[in-house]
Amino acid sequence: AQTVTQSQPEMSVQEAETVTLSCTYDTSENNYYLFWYKQPPSRQMILVIRQEAYKQQNATENRFSVNFQKAAKSFSLKISDSQLGDTAMYFCAFMNRQGAQKLVFGQGTRLTINP
Amino acid sequence: EAGVAQSPRYKIIEKRQSVAFWCNPISGHATLYWYQQILGQGPKLLIQFQNNGVVDDSQLPKDRFSAERLKGVDSTLKIQPAKLEDSAVYLCASSLSWTEAFFGQGTRLTVV
């Protein structure tokens, strides 16, 4: 069974700083997706960024980028020039590309951006 | 494009009562997920449908929880009877094959 671990329950940085959220996962599969989702107080999960395991190039979306280390099973999220609106819970998630497409989440990291 | 719709947004019930949640996924999405998210934790998958068939319900407490997806579109999740530990946010999500899941706003259930 796949598991996802986020070792940082909470993080706090000043506005405009760069912050990195950590995620590790465990799987025996070779073909999968990894995601970072953001959950603001409104509760709705919003996709931040997606990485396909067969792609070596790290995904980027504007201020958000990932460091995907497949051999180490590590998938960290870097937020550059952080903004107050980035304050939220962040969840790392894993989805198998074969079979049932089960989407498994980590425990989350509460990120606070201070003015 | 309309998103995933869930209702109600909030529900308060007494223990041992029953409750039902409704989800309308994005049109054309074959996969539908129900998650339970206890405060301060990550979402836990309760049940996953592919069209109207169950793919995974290994973590669904089947003695009190049930779910169905009629005609492979809308889905309902029911709890009967509810326990205090069922207090949580219930999230519905849908996806096309092998892409990201899109989530509804969730239903916050409080059991008193």
Coordinates of N, CA and C in Angstrom, one line a residue:
Chain A
A1 N 0.8 -1.2 0.0 CA 0.0 0.0 0.0 C 0.9 1.3 0.0
Q2 N 0.4 2.3 -0.7 CA 1.2 3.5 -0.7 C 0.9 4.3 0.5
T3 N 2.0 5.0 1.0 CA 1.8 5.9 2.1 C 2.5 7.2 1.8
V4 N 2.0 8.3 2.3 CA 2.6 9.6 2.1 C 2.9 10.3 3.5
T5 N 4.0 10.8 3.7 CA 4.4 11.4 4.9 C 4.9 12.8 4.8
Q6 N 4.3 13.7 5.6 CA 4.7 15.1 5.7 C 5.2 15.3 7.1
S7 N 6.4 15.6 7.3 CA 7.0 15.6 8.6 C 7.0 17.0 9.3
Q8 N 6.4 18.0 8.6 CA 6.3 19.3 9.2 C 4.9 19.7 9.4
P9 N 4.4 19.5 10.7 CA 3.0 19.9 10.9 C 2.7 21.3 10.7
E10 N 3.6 22.2 11.0 CA 3.4 23.6 10.9 C 4.6 24.3 10.4
M11 N 4.5 25.4 9.6 CA 5.6 26.3 9.2 C 5.1 27.7 9.2
S12 N 6.0 28.6 9.4 CA 5.6 30.0 9.4 C 6.8 30.8 8.8
V13 N 6.5 31.7 7.9 CA 7.5 32.6 7.3 C 6.9 34.0 7.1
Q14 N 7.9 34.9 6.8 CA 7.4 36.3 6.5 C 7.1 36.4 5.0
E15 N 6.2 37.3 4.8 CA 5.8 37.6 3.4 C 7.0 37.9 2.6
A16 N 7.0 37.4 1.3 CA 8.1 37.6 0.3 C 9.2 36.6 0.5
E17 N 9.2 35.9 1.6 CA 10.3 34.9 1.8 C 10.0 33.6 0.9
T18 N 11.0 32.7 0.8 CA 10.8 31.5 0.2 C 10.7 30.4 1.2
V19 N 9.8 29.4 1.0 CA 9.5 28.4 2.0 C 9.5 27.0 1.2
T20 N 10.0 26.0 1.8 CA 10.0 24.6 1.2 C 9.2 23.7 2.2
L21 N 8.2 23.0 1.6 CA 7.5 22.0 2.4 C 7.9 20.6 1.9
S22 N 8.1 19.7 2.9 CA 8.7 18.4 2.6 C 7.6 17.3 2.5
C23 N 7.9 16.3 1.7 CA 7.0 15.2 1.5 C 7.8 14.0 1.1
T24 N 7.6 12.8 1.7 CA 8.2 11.6 1.3 C 7.0 10.6 1.1
Y25 N 7.3 9.6 0.2 CA 6.2 8.6 0.0 C 6.8 7.2 -0.2
D26 N 6.0 6.2 -0.1 CA 6.5 4.9 -0.2 C 5.6 4.1 -1.2
T27 N 6.2 3.6 -2.2 CA 5.5 2.8 -3.2 C 6.4 1.8 -3.9
S28 N 5.8 0.7 -4.4 CA 6.6 -0.2 -5.2 C 6.3 0.0 -6.7
E29 N 5.4 0.9 -7.0 CA 5.1 1.2 -8.4 C 6.1 2.1 -9.0
N30 N 6.1 2.1 -10.3 CA 7.1 2.9 -11.1 C 6.4 4.0 -11.9
N31 N 5.1 3.9 -12.0 CA 4.3 4.9 -12.8 C 3.2 5.5 -12.0
Y32 N 3.4 6.8 -11.7 CA 2.4 7.4 -10.8 C 2.5 8.9 -10.9
Y33 N 1.5 9.6 -10.3 CA 1.5 11.0 -10.2 C 1.7 11.4 -8.7
L34 N 2.3 12.6 -8.6 CA 2.4 13.3 -7.3 C 1.7 14.6 -7.4
F35 N 1.1 15.1 -6.3 CA 0.4 16.3 -6.3 C 0.7 17.1 -5.0
W36 N 0.6 18.4 -5.1 CA 0.4 19.3 -4.0 C -0.9 20.0 -4.1
Y37 N -1.7 19.8 -3.0 CA -3.0 20.5 -2.9 C -2.9 21.5 -1.8
K38 N -3.7 22.6 -2.0 CA -3.8 23.7 -1.0 C -5.2 23.7 -0.5
Q39 N -5.4 23.8 0.9 CA -6.7 23.8 1.5 C -6.8 25.0 2.4
P40 N -7.4 26.1 1.9 CA -7.6 27.3 2.7 C -8.7 27.1 3.7
P41 N -9.0 28.1 4.6 CA -10.1 27.9 5.6 C -11.4 27.6 4.9
S42 N -11.6 28.0 3.7 CA -12.9 27.7 3.0 C -13.1 26.2 2.8
R43 N -12.1 25.4 3.0 CA -12.1 23.9 3.0 C -11.9 23.3 1.6
Q44 N -12.1 24.1 0.6 CA -12.0 23.4 -0.8 C -10.6 23.2 -1.2
M45 N -10.3 21.9 -1.5 CA -9.0 21.5 -2.0 C -8.7 22.1 -3.4
I46 N -7.6 22.7 -3.5 CA -7.2 23.3 -4.8 C -5.9 22.8 -5.2
L47 N -5.8 22.3 -6.5 CA -4.5 21.7 -7.0 C -3.5 22.9 -7.1
V48 N -2.3 22.7 -6.6 CA -1.3 23.6 -6.8 C -0.3 23.2 -7.9
I49 N 0.1 22.0 -7.9 CA 1.0 21.5 -8.9 C 1.0 20.0 -9.0
R50 N 1.4 19.5 -10.2 CA 1.4 18.1 -10.4 C 2.7 17.6 -11.1
Q51 N 3.1 16.4 -10.7 CA 4.4 15.9 -11.2 C 4.1 14.5 -11.7
E52 N 4.5 14.1 -12.9 CA 4.4 12.8 -13.4 C 5.7 12.1 -13.2
A53 N 5.7 10.9 -12.6 CA 6.9 10.2 -12.2 C 7.8 9.9 -13.3
Y54 N 7.3 9.7 -14.5 CA 8.2 9.3 -15.6 C 9.0 10.6 -16.2
K55 N 8.6 11.8 -15.8 CA 9.2 13.0 -16.2 C 10.3 13.4 -15.3
Q56 N 11.5 13.5 -15.7 CA 12.6 13.9 -14.9 C 12.6 15.4 -14.5
Q57 N 12.1 16.2 -15.4 CA 12.1 17.6 -15.2 C 11.1 18.0 -14.1
N58 N 11.5 18.8 -13.2 CA 10.7 19.2 -12.1 C 9.6 20.2 -12.6
A59 N 8.4 20.0 -12.1 CA 7.2 20.8 -12.5 C 7.3 22.2 -11.8
T60 N 6.9 23.2 -12.6 CA 6.8 24.6 -12.0 C 5.5 25.2 -12.5
E61 N 4.9 26.0 -11.6 CA 3.7 26.8 -11.8 C 3.9 28.2 -11.2
N62 N 4.4 29.1 -12.0 CA 4.6 30.5 -11.5 C 5.5 30.4 -10.2
R63 N 5.0 30.8 -9.1 CA 5.8 30.9 -7.9 C 6.1 29.5 -7.2
F64 N 5.4 28.5 -7.7 CA 5.4 27.2 -7.1 C 6.3 26.2 -7.9
S65 N 7.2 25.5 -7.3 CA 8.0 24.5 -8.0 C 8.2 23.4 -7.1
V66 N 8.6 22.2 -7.7 CA 8.8 21.0 -6.9 C 10.3 20.6 -7.1
N67 N 10.7 19.8 -6.1 CA 12.0 19.1 -6.2 C 11.7 17.6 -6.1
F68 N 11.6 16.9 -7.2 CA 11.2 15.5 -7.3 C 12.4 14.7 -7.4
Q69 N 12.6 13.9 -6.3 CA 13.8 12.9 -6.3 C 13.2 11.5 -6.2
K70 N 13.1 10.9 -7.4 CA 12.4 9.6 -7.5 C 13.1 8.5 -6.7
A71 N 14.4 8.4 -6.8 CA 15.1 7.4 -6.1 C 14.9 7.5 -4.6
A72 N 14.9 8.7 -4.1 CA 14.8 9.0 -2.7 C 13.3 9.0 -2.3
K73 N 12.4 8.9 -3.2 CA 10.9 9.0 -3.0 C 10.6 10.3 -2.2
S74 N 11.1 11.4 -2.7 CA 10.9 12.7 -2.0 C 10.3 13.7 -3.0
F75 N 9.4 14.5 -2.5 CA 8.7 15.4 -3.4 C 8.4 16.7 -2.6
S76 N 9.3 17.6 -2.6 CA 9.1 18.9 -1.8 C 8.5 20.0 -2.7
L77 N 7.9 20.9 -2.0 CA 7.2 22.0 -2.7 C 7.9 23.3 -2.3
K78 N 8.4 24.1 -3.2 CA 9.0 25.4 -2.9 C 8.1 26.5 -3.4
I79 N 7.8 27.4 -2.4 CA 7.0 28.6 -2.7 C 7.9 29.8 -2.7
S80 N 8.0 30.5 -3.8 CA 8.9 31.7 -3.8 C 8.1 32.9 -3.7
D81 N 8.7 34.0 -3.1 CA 8.0 35.3 -3.0 C 6.6 35.0 -2.3
S82 N 6.6 34.4 -1.2 CA 5.3 34.0 -0.5 C 4.4 35.2 -0.3
Q83 N 3.1 35.0 -0.4 CA 2.1 36.0 -0.2 C 1.1 35.6 0.9
L84 N 0.5 36.6 1.4 CA -0.5 36.3 2.5 C -1.5 35.3 2.1
G85 N -1.9 35.3 0.8 CA -2.9 34.4 0.3 C -2.4 33.0 0.2
D86 N -1.2 32.7 0.5 CA -0.6 31.4 0.5 C -0.9 30.7 1.8
T87 N -1.4 31.4 2.8 CA -1.7 30.8 4.1 C -2.8 29.8 3.9
A88 N -2.5 28.5 4.3 CA -3.4 27.4 4.1 C -2.8 26.1 4.6
M89 N -3.5 25.1 4.6 CA -3.0 23.7 4.8 C -2.5 23.2 3.4
Y90 N -1.4 22.6 3.4 CA -0.9 22.0 2.1 C -0.7 20.5 2.3
F91 N -1.3 19.8 1.3 CA -1.3 18.3 1.4 C -0.5 17.8 0.1
C92 N 0.3 16.9 0.4 CA 1.0 16.1 -0.6 C 0.2 14.9 -0.9
A93 N 0.1 14.4 -2.2 CA -0.8 13.3 -2.5 C -0.2 12.5 -3.6
F94 N -0.5 11.2 -3.6 CA 0.0 10.2 -4.5 C -1.1 9.5 -5.2
M95 N -1.0 9.3 -6.6 CA -2.0 8.6 -7.3 C -1.3 7.6 -8.2
N96 N -1.6 6.3 -8.2 CA -1.1 5.3 -9.1 C -1.6 5.6 -10.5
R97 N -0.8 5.4 -11.5 CA -1.3 5.5 -12.9 C -1.9 4.2 -13.4
Q98 N -1.7 3.2 -12.7 CA -2.3 1.9 -13.1 C -3.3 1.4 -12.1
G99 N -4.2 0.6 -12.5 CA -5.1 0.0 -11.5 C -6.1 1.0 -11.1
A100 N -6.3 1.1 -9.8 CA -7.5 1.8 -9.2 C -7.4 3.3 -9.1
Q101 N -6.3 3.9 -9.4 CA -6.1 5.3 -9.3 C -6.4 5.9 -8.0
K102 N -6.1 5.1 -7.0 CA -6.4 5.5 -5.6 C -5.5 6.8 -5.3
L103 N -6.1 7.8 -4.7 CA -5.5 9.1 -4.4 C -5.3 9.1 -2.9
V104 N -4.0 9.1 -2.4 CA -3.6 9.0 -1.0 C -3.0 10.2 -0.6
F105 N -3.4 10.8 0.6 CA -2.9 12.0 1.1 C -2.0 11.9 2.3
G106 N -1.1 12.9 2.4 CA -0.3 13.0 3.7 C -1.1 13.7 4.7
Q107 N -0.5 13.9 5.9 CA -1.1 14.5 7.0 C -1.3 16.0 6.9
G108 N -0.6 16.6 6.0 CA -0.7 18.1 5.9 C 0.3 18.9 6.6
T109 N 0.6 20.1 6.1 CA 1.5 21.1 6.7 C 0.7 22.4 6.8
R110 N 0.6 22.9 8.0 CA -0.1 24.2 8.1 C 0.9 25.3 7.9
L111 N 0.7 26.1 6.8 CA 1.6 27.2 6.4 C 1.0 28.5 6.7
T112 N 1.7 29.3 7.5 CA 1.3 30.7 7.8 C 2.3 31.7 7.2
I113 N 1.7 32.6 6.5 CA 2.6 33.7 5.9 C 2.3 35.0 6.7
N114 N 3.3 35.5 7.4 CA 3.1 36.7 8.2 C 3.4 37.9 7.5
P115 N 2.6 39.0 7.8 CA 2.9 40.3 7.1 C 4.2 41.0 7.6
Chain B
E1 N -16.8 25.9 -16.7 CA -17.1 24.5 -16.4 C -17.5 24.4 -14.9
A2 N -18.6 23.8 -14.6 CA -19.1 23.7 -13.3 C -18.2 22.7 -12.5
G3 N -18.0 23.0 -11.2 CA -17.2 22.2 -10.4 C -18.0 21.1 -9.7
V4 N -17.4 20.5 -8.7 CA -18.0 19.4 -8.0 C -19.0 20.1 -6.9
A5 N -20.2 19.7 -7.0 CA -21.2 20.2 -6.1 C -21.5 19.3 -4.9
Q6 N -21.5 19.8 -3.7 CA -21.9 19.0 -2.5 C -22.9 19.7 -1.7
S7 N -23.8 18.9 -1.1 CA -24.7 19.5 -0.2 C -25.1 18.5 0.9
P8 N -25.4 18.9 2.1 CA -25.4 20.3 2.5 C -24.0 20.8 2.9
R9 N -23.8 22.1 3.2 CA -22.5 22.6 3.6 C -22.2 22.2 5.1
Y10 N -23.3 22.3 5.8 CA -23.1 22.0 7.3 C -24.3 21.1 7.7
K11 N -24.0 20.3 8.7 CA -25.1 19.5 9.3 C -24.7 19.2 10.7
I12 N -25.7 19.4 11.6 CA -25.6 19.0 13.0 C -26.6 18.0 13.4
I13 N -26.2 16.9 13.9 CA -27.2 15.8 14.3 C -26.8 15.3 15.6
E14 N -27.7 14.6 16.3 CA -27.5 13.9 17.5 C -26.9 12.5 17.2
K15 N -26.2 12.0 18.2 CA -25.6 10.6 18.0 C -26.8 9.7 17.8
R16 N -26.6 8.6 17.1 CA -27.6 7.6 16.7 C -28.6 8.0 15.7
Q17 N -28.6 9.3 15.3 CA -29.4 9.7 14.1 C -28.7 9.3 12.8
S18 N -29.4 9.4 11.7 CA -28.9 9.2 10.4 C -28.7 10.5 9.6
V19 N -27.8 10.4 8.7 CA -27.5 11.6 7.9 C -27.1 11.2 6.5
A20 N -27.4 12.0 5.5 CA -27.0 11.7 4.1 C -26.4 12.9 3.5
F21 N -25.3 12.7 2.7 CA -24.6 13.7 1.9 C -24.8 13.4 0.4
W22 N -24.8 14.5 -0.3 CA -25.0 14.3 -1.8 C -23.8 15.0 -2.5
C23 N -23.5 14.4 -3.6 CA -22.4 14.9 -4.5 C -22.7 14.8 -5.9
N24 N -22.5 15.9 -6.7 CA -22.7 15.9 -8.1 C -21.3 16.2 -8.7
P25 N -20.7 15.2 -9.4 CA -19.3 15.4 -9.9 C -19.3 16.3 -11.1
I26 N -18.1 16.6 -11.6 CA -18.0 17.3 -12.9 C -18.4 16.3 -14.0
S27 N -19.2 16.9 -14.9 CA -19.7 16.1 -16.0 C -18.6 15.4 -16.8
G28 N -18.9 14.1 -17.0 CA -17.9 13.3 -17.7 C -16.8 12.6 -16.9
H29 N -16.7 13.0 -15.6 CA -15.7 12.3 -14.7 C -16.2 11.0 -14.3
A30 N -15.4 10.0 -14.7 CA -15.8 8.6 -14.3 C -15.5 8.2 -12.9
T31 N -14.4 8.8 -12.3 CA -14.0 8.4 -11.0 C -14.6 9.4 -10.0
L32 N -15.2 8.9 -8.9 CA -15.7 9.7 -7.8 C -15.2 9.1 -6.5
Y33 N -14.7 10.1 -5.6 CA -14.1 9.7 -4.3 C -15.0 10.4 -3.2
W34 N -15.1 9.7 -2.1 CA -15.6 10.2 -0.9 C -14.4 10.1 0.2
Y35 N -14.1 11.2 0.8 CA -13.1 11.3 1.8 C -13.7 11.8 3.1
Q36 N -13.1 11.3 4.2 CA -13.4 11.8 5.6 C -12.2 12.6 6.0
Q37 N -12.4 13.8 6.5 CA -11.2 14.6 7.0 C -11.5 15.1 8.4
I38 N -10.9 14.5 9.3 CA -11.0 14.9 10.7 C -10.2 16.1 11.0
L39 N -10.6 17.0 11.8 CA -9.9 18.2 12.0 C -8.4 18.0 12.3
G40 N -7.6 18.7 11.5 CA -6.2 18.7 11.7 C -5.5 17.5 11.1
Q41 N -6.2 16.7 10.3 CA -5.6 15.5 9.7 C -5.8 15.6 8.1
G42 N -5.1 14.7 7.4 CA -5.3 14.6 6.0 C -6.6 13.8 5.7
P43 N -7.1 14.0 4.5 CA -8.3 13.3 4.0 C -8.0 11.8 4.0
K44 N -9.0 11.0 4.5 CA -8.9 9.5 4.4 C -10.0 9.0 3.4
L45 N -9.5 8.2 2.5 CA -10.4 7.7 1.5 C -11.4 6.7 2.1
L46 N -12.7 7.0 1.9 CA -13.8 6.1 2.4 C -14.2 5.1 1.3
I47 N -14.4 5.7 0.1 CA -14.9 4.8 -1.0 C -14.6 5.5 -2.3
Q48 N -14.3 4.7 -3.3 CA -14.0 5.2 -4.7 C -14.8 4.4 -5.7
F49 N -15.5 5.2 -6.5 CA -16.3 4.6 -7.6 C -15.6 4.9 -9.0
Q50 N -15.7 3.9 -9.8 CA -15.4 4.1 -11.2 C -16.7 3.8 -12.0
N51 N -17.2 4.9 -12.6 CA -18.6 4.9 -13.1 C -19.5 4.5 -11.9
N52 N -20.3 3.5 -12.0 CA -21.2 3.2 -10.9 C -20.7 1.9 -10.1
G53 N -19.5 1.5 -10.4 CA -18.9 0.4 -9.7 C -18.0 0.8 -8.6
V54 N -17.9 0.0 -7.5 CA -17.0 0.3 -6.4 C -15.6 -0.2 -6.7
V55 N -14.6 0.6 -6.6 CA -13.2 0.2 -6.9 C -12.5 -0.1 -5.6
D56 N -12.8 0.7 -4.5 CA -12.1 0.6 -3.2 C -13.1 1.1 -2.1
D57 N -13.4 0.2 -1.2 CA -14.2 0.6 0.0 C -13.6 0.0 1.2
S58 N -12.3 -0.2 1.2 CA -11.6 -0.9 2.3 C -11.6 -0.2 3.6
Q59 N -11.7 1.1 3.6 CA -11.7 1.9 4.8 C -13.1 2.4 5.1
L60 N -14.1 2.0 4.5 CA -15.5 2.4 4.8 C -16.0 1.5 6.0
P61 N -16.5 2.1 7.0 CA -17.1 1.3 8.2 C -18.4 0.8 7.7
K62 N -18.5 -0.3 7.2 CA -19.7 -0.8 6.5 C -20.8 -1.1 7.4
D63 N -20.6 -1.2 8.7 CA -21.7 -1.4 9.7 C -22.5 -0.2 9.8
R64 N -22.0 1.0 9.4 CA -22.8 2.2 9.6 C -22.8 3.2 8.4
F65 N -21.8 3.0 7.6 CA -21.7 3.9 6.4 C -22.1 3.1 5.1
S66 N -22.8 3.8 4.2 CA -23.1 3.2 2.9 C -23.0 4.3 1.9
A67 N -22.7 3.9 0.7 CA -22.6 4.9 -0.4 C -23.1 4.2 -1.7
E68 N -23.7 5.1 -2.6 CA -24.1 4.6 -3.9 C -23.9 5.7 -4.9
R69 N -23.7 5.2 -6.1 CA -23.6 6.1 -7.3 C -24.5 5.6 -8.4
L70 N -25.7 6.2 -8.4 CA -26.7 5.8 -9.4 C -26.3 6.3 -10.8
K71 N -26.4 5.4 -11.8 CA -26.2 5.8 -13.2 C -24.8 6.4 -13.4
G72 N -23.9 6.1 -12.5 CA -22.6 6.6 -12.7 C -22.4 8.1 -12.7
V73 N -23.3 8.8 -12.0 CA -23.2 10.3 -12.0 C -23.2 10.7 -10.5
D74 N -24.4 11.2 -10.0 CA -24.5 11.6 -8.6 C -24.2 10.5 -7.6
S75 N -23.8 10.9 -6.4 CA -23.5 9.9 -5.4 C -24.1 10.4 -4.1
T76 N -24.5 9.5 -3.2 CA -24.9 9.8 -1.9 C -24.1 8.9 -0.9
L77 N -23.7 9.5 0.2 CA -23.0 8.9 1.3 C -23.9 9.0 2.5
K78 N -24.2 7.8 3.2 CA -25.1 7.8 4.3 C -24.4 7.3 5.6
I79 N -24.8 7.8 6.7 CA -24.3 7.3 8.0 C -25.5 7.0 8.8
Q80 N -25.5 5.7 9.3 CA -26.7 5.3 10.2 C -26.3 4.1 11.0
P81 N -26.2 4.3 12.3 CA -26.4 5.5 13.1 C -25.1 6.2 13.3
A82 N -25.2 7.5 13.5 CA -24.0 8.3 13.6 C -23.4 8.2 15.0
K83 N -22.1 8.3 15.1 CA -21.3 8.3 16.4 C -20.6 9.6 16.5
L84 N -20.2 10.0 17.7 CA -19.5 11.2 18.0 C -18.3 11.3 17.1
E85 N -17.5 10.2 16.9 CA -16.3 10.2 16.2 C -16.5 10.4 14.7
D86 N -17.7 10.4 14.2 CA -18.0 10.7 12.8 C -17.9 12.2 12.5
S87 N -17.8 13.0 13.5 CA -17.7 14.5 13.3 C -16.4 14.7 12.5
A88 N -16.6 15.4 11.3 CA -15.6 15.5 10.4 C -16.1 16.3 9.2
V89 N -15.2 16.7 8.3 CA -15.6 17.2 7.0 C -15.6 16.0 6.0
Y90 N -16.7 15.9 5.2 CA -16.8 14.9 4.2 C -16.6 15.5 2.8
L91 N -15.6 15.1 2.1 CA -15.2 15.7 0.9 C -15.5 14.7 -0.3
C92 N -16.1 15.3 -1.3 CA -16.3 14.5 -2.5 C -15.4 15.1 -3.6
A93 N -14.8 14.2 -4.4 CA -14.0 14.6 -5.5 C -14.2 13.8 -6.8
S94 N -13.9 14.3 -7.9 CA -14.1 13.5 -9.1 C -12.9 13.7 -10.0
S95 N -12.6 12.8 -10.9 CA -11.5 12.9 -11.9 C -11.8 12.2 -13.2
L96 N -11.1 12.6 -14.2 CA -11.0 11.8 -15.4 C -10.0 10.7 -15.2
S97 N -9.8 9.9 -16.1 CA -8.8 8.8 -15.9 C -7.4 9.4 -15.8
W98 N -6.7 9.0 -14.7 CA -5.3 9.3 -14.5 C -5.0 10.8 -14.6
T99 N -5.8 11.6 -14.0 CA -5.5 13.0 -13.9 C -5.8 13.5 -12.4
E100 N -5.6 14.8 -12.1 CA -5.8 15.2 -10.8 C -7.3 15.2 -10.5
A101 N -7.6 15.1 -9.2 CA -9.0 15.1 -8.7 C -9.4 16.5 -8.4
F102 N -10.7 16.8 -8.7 CA -11.3 18.1 -8.4 C -12.2 17.9 -7.2
F103 N -12.2 18.8 -6.2 CA -12.9 18.6 -5.0 C -14.1 19.6 -4.9
G104 N -15.1 19.2 -4.2 CA -16.2 20.0 -3.8 C -15.8 20.8 -2.5
Q105 N -16.7 21.6 -2.0 CA -16.4 22.4 -0.8 C -16.6 21.6 0.5
G106 N -17.1 20.4 0.4 CA -17.2 19.6 1.6 C -18.4 19.9 2.4
T107 N -18.8 18.9 3.2 CA -19.9 19.0 4.2 C -19.3 18.8 5.6
R108 N -19.5 19.8 6.4 CA -19.0 19.7 7.8 C -20.1 19.1 8.7
L109 N -19.8 17.9 9.2 CA -20.8 17.2 10.1 C -20.3 17.3 11.5
T110 N -21.3 17.7 12.3 CA -21.0 17.7 13.8 C -22.1 16.8 14.4
V111 N -21.6 15.8 15.2 CA -22.4 14.9 15.9 C -22.3 15.2 17.4
V112 N -23.5 15.5 18.0 CA -23.5 15.9 19.4 C -24.3 14.9 20.2

